[in-house]
Tab-separated table of N, CA and C in Angstrom:
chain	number	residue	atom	x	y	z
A	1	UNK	N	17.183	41.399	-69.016
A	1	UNK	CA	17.035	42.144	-67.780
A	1	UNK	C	18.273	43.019	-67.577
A	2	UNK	N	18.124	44.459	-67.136
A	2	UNK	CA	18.737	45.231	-67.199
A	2	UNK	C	19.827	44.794	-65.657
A	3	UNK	N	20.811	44.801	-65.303
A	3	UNK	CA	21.414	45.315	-64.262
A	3	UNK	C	21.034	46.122	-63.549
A	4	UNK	N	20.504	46.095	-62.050
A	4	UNK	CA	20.541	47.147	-60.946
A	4	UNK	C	20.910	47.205	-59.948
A	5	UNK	N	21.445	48.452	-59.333
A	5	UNK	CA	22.125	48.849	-58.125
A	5	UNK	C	21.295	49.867	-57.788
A	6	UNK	N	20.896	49.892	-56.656
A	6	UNK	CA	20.279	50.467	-55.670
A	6	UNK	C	19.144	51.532	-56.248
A	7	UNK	N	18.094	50.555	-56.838
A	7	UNK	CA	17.001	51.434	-57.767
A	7	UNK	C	17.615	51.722	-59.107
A	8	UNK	N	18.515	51.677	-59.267
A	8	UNK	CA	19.454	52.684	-60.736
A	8	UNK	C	19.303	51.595	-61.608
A	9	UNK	N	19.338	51.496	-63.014
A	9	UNK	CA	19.447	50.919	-64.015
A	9	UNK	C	20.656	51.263	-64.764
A	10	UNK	N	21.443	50.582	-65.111
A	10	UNK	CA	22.616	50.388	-65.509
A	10	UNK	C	22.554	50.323	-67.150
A	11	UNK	N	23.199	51.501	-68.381
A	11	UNK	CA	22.886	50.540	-69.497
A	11	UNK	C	24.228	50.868	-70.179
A	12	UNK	N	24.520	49.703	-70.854
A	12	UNK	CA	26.240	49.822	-71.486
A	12	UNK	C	25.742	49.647	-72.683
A	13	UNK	N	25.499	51.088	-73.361
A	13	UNK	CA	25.246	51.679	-75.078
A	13	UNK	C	25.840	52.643	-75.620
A	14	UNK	N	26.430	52.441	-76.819
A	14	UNK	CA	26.988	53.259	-77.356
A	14	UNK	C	26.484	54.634	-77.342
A	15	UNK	N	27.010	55.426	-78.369
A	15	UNK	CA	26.482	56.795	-78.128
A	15	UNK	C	25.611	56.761	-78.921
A	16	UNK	N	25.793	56.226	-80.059
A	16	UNK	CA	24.722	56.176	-81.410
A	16	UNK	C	23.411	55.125	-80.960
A	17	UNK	N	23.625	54.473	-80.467
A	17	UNK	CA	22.475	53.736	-79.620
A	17	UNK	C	21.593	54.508	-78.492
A	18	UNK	N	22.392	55.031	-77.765
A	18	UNK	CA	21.596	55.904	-76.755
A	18	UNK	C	20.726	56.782	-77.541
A	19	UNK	N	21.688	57.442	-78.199
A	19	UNK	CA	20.823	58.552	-79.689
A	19	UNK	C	19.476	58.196	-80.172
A	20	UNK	N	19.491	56.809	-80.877
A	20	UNK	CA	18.564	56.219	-81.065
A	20	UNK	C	17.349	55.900	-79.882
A	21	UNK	N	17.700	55.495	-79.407
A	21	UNK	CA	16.752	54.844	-78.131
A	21	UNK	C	15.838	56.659	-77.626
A	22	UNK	N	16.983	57.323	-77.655
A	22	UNK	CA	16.237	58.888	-77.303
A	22	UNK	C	15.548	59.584	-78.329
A	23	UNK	N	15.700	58.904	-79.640
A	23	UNK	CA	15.166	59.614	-80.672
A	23	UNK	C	14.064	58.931	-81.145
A	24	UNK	N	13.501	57.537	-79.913
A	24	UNK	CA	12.695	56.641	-80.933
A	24	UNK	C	11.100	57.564	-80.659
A	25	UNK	N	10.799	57.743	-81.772
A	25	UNK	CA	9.379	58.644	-81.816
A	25	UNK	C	8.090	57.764	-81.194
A	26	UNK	N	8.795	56.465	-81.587
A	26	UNK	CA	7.319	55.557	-80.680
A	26	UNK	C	7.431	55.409	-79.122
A	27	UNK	N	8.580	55.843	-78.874
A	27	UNK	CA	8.593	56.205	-77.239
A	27	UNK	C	8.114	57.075	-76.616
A	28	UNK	N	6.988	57.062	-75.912
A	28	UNK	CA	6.384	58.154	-75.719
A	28	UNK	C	6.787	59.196	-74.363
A	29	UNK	N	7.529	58.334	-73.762
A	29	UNK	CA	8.518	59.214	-72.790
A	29	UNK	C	9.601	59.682	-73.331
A	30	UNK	N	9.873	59.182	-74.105
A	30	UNK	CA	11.128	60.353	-74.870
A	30	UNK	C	10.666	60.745	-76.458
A	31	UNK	N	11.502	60.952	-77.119
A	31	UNK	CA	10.852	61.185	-78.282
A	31	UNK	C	11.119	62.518	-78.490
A	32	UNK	N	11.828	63.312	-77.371
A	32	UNK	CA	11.761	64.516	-77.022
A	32	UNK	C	12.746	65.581	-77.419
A	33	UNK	N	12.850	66.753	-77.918
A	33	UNK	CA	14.015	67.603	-78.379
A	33	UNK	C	15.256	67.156	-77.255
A	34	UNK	N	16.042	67.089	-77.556
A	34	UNK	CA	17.385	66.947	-76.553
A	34	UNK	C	18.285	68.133	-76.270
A	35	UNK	N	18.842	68.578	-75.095
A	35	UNK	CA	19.531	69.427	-75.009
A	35	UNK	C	20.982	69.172	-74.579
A	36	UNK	N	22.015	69.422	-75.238
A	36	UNK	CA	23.568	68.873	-74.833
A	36	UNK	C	24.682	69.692	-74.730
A	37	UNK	N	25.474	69.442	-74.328
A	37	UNK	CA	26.507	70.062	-74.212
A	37	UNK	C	28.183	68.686	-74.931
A	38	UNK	N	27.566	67.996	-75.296
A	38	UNK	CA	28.584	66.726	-75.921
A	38	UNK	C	28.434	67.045	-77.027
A	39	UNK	N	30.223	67.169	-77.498
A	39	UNK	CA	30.568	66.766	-78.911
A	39	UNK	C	30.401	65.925	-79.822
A	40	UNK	N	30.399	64.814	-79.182
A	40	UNK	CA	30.111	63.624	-79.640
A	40	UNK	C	28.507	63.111	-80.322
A	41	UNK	N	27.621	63.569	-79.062
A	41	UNK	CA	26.640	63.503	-79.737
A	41	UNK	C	25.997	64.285	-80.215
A	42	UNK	N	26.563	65.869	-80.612
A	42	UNK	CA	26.420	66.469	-81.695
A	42	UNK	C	26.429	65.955	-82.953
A	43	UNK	N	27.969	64.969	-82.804
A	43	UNK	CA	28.164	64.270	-84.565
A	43	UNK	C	27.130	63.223	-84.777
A	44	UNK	N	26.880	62.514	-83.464
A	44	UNK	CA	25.435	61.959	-83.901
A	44	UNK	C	24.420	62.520	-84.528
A	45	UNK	N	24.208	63.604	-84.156
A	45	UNK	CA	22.742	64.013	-84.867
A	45	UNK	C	22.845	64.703	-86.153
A	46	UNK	N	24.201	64.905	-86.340
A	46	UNK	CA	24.783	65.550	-87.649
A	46	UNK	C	24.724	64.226	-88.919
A	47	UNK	N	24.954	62.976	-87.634
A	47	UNK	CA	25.501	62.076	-88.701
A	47	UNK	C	23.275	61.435	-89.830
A	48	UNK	N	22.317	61.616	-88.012
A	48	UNK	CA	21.473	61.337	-88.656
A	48	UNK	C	20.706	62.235	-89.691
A	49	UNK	N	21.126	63.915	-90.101
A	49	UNK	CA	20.603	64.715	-90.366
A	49	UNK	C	20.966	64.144	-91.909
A	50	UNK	N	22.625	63.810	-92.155
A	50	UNK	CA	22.887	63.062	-93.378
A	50	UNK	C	22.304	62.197	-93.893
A	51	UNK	N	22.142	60.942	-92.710
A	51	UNK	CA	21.144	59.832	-93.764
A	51	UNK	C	19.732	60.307	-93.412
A	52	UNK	N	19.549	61.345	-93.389
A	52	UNK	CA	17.997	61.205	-93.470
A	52	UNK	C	17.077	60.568	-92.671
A	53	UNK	N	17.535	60.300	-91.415
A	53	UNK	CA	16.982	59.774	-90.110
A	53	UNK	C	16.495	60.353	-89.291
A	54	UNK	N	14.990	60.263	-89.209
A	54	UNK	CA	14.320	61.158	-88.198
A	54	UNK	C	14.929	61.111	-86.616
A	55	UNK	N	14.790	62.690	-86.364
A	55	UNK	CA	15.212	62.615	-84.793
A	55	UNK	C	14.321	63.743	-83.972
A	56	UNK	N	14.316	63.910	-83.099
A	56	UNK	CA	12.894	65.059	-82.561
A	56	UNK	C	13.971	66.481	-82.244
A	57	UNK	N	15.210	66.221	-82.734
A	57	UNK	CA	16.196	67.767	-82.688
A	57	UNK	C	16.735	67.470	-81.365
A	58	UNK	N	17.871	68.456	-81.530
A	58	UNK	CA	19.290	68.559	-80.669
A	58	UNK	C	19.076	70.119	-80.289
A	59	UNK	N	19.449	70.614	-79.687
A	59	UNK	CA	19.721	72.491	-78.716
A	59	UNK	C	21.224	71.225	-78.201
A	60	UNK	N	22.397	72.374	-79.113
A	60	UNK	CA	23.923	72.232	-78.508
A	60	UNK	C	24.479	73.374	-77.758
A	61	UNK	N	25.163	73.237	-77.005
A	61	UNK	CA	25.695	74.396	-76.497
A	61	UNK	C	27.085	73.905	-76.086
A	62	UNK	N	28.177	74.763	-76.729
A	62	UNK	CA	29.351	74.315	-76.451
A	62	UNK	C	29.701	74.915	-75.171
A	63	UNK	N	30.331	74.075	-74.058
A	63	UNK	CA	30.690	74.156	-72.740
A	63	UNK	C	31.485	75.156	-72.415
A	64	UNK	N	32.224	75.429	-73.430
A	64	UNK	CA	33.764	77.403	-73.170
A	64	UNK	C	32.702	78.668	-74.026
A	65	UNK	N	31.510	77.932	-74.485
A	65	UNK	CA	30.895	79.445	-74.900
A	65	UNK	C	29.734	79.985	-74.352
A	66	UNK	N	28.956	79.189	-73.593
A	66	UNK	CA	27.733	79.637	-73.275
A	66	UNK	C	28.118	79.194	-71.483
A	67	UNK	N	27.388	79.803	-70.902
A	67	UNK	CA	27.398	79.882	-69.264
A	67	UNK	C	25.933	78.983	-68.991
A	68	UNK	N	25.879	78.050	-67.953
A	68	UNK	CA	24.731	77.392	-67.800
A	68	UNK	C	23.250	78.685	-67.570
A	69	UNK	N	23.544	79.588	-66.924
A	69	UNK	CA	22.762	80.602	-66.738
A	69	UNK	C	22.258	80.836	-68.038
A	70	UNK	N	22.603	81.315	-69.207
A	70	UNK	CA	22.698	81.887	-70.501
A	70	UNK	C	21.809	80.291	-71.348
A	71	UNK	N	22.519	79.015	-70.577
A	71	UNK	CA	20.977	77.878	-71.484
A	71	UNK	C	19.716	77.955	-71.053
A	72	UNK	N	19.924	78.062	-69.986
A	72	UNK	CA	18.748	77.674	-68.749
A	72	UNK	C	17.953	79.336	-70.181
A	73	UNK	N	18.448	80.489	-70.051
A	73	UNK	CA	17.800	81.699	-70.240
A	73	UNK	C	17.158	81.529	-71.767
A	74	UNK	N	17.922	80.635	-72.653
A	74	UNK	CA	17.584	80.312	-73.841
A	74	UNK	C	16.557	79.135	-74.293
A	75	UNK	N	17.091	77.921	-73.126
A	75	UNK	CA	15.781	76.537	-73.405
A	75	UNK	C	14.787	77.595	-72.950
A	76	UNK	N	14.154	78.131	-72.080
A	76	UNK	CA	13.750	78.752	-71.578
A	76	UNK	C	12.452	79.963	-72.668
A	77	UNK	N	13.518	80.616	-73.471
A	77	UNK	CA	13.015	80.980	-74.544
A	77	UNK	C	12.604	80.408	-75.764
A	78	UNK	N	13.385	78.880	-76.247
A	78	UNK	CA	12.767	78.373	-77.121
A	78	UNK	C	11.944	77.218	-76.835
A	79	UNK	N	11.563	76.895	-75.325
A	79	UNK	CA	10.400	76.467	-74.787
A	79	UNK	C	8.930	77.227	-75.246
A	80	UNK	N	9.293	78.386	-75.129
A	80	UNK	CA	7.821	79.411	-75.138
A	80	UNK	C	8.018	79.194	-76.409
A	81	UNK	N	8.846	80.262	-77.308
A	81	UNK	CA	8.267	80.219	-78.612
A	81	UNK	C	7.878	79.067	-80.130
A	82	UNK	N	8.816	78.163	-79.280
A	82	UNK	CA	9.107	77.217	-80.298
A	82	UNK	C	7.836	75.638	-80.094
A	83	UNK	N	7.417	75.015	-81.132
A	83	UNK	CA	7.107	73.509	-80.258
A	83	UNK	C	7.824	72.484	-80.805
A	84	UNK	N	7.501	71.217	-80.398
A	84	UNK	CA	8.521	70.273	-80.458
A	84	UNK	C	8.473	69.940	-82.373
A	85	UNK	N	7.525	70.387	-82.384
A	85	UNK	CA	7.667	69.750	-83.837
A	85	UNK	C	8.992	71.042	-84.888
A	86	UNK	N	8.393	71.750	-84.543
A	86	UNK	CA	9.671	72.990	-85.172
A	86	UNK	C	10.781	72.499	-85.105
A	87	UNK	N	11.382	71.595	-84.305
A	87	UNK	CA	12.902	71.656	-83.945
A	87	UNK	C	12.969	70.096	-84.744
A	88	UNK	N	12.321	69.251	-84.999
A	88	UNK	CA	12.176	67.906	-85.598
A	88	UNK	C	13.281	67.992	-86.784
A	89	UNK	N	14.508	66.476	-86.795
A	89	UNK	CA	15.651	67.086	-87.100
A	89	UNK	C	15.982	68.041	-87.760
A	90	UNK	N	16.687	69.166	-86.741
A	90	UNK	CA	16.989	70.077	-86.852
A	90	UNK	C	17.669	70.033	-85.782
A	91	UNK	N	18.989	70.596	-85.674
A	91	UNK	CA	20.062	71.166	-84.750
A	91	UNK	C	20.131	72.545	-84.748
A	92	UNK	N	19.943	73.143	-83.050
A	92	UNK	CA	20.068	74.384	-82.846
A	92	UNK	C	20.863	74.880	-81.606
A	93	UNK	N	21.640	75.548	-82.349
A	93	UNK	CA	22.516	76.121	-81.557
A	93	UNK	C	22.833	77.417	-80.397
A	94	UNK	N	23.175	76.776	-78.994
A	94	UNK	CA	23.383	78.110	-78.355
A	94	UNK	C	24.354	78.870	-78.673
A	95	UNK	N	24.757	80.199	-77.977
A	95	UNK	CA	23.100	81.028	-77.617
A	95	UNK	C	22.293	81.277	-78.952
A	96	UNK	N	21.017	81.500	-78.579
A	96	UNK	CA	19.962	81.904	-79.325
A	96	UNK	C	19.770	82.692	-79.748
């Protein structure tokens, strides 16, 4: 049983765990392209692109180069053109 405070669920996981748990394809609420602005779990998805570990894709955007306006304008664009399976590991980088 998870820990809760006031409706909230509490979870103490690594980063590579969270990764996982967000990348599990049999989850059908997630499963989902991810969009970040963390370094860290950039190297996650770098690290699963190495072993060959499925992930449903990363959209990075480093925080001193892109303006939130400028993601919003890009998820935005690779919402329309793109679908989820296109981005299936694969890391893509802002801007677009």
């Amino acid at each position: 049983m998870l820990p809760q405070r006031c409706g909230l669920y509490y979870l103490q996981l690594t980063l590579s765990e969270l990764f996982y748990y967000l990348a599990d394809f049999s989850n059908t609420l997630l499963g989902r392209v991810l969009f970040t602005q963390d370094d860290d779990f950039l190297a996650v998805a770098h690290r699963y692109q190495a072993e060959g570990k499925p992930f449903p894709g990363v959209i990075y955007a480093h925080q001193r180069d892109v303006s939130i306006g400028d993601c919003v304008k890009d998820l935005e664009m690779i919402a329309a053109i793109c679908n989820p399976e296109d981005l299936v590991n694969r890391v893509q980088f802002l801007p677009f």
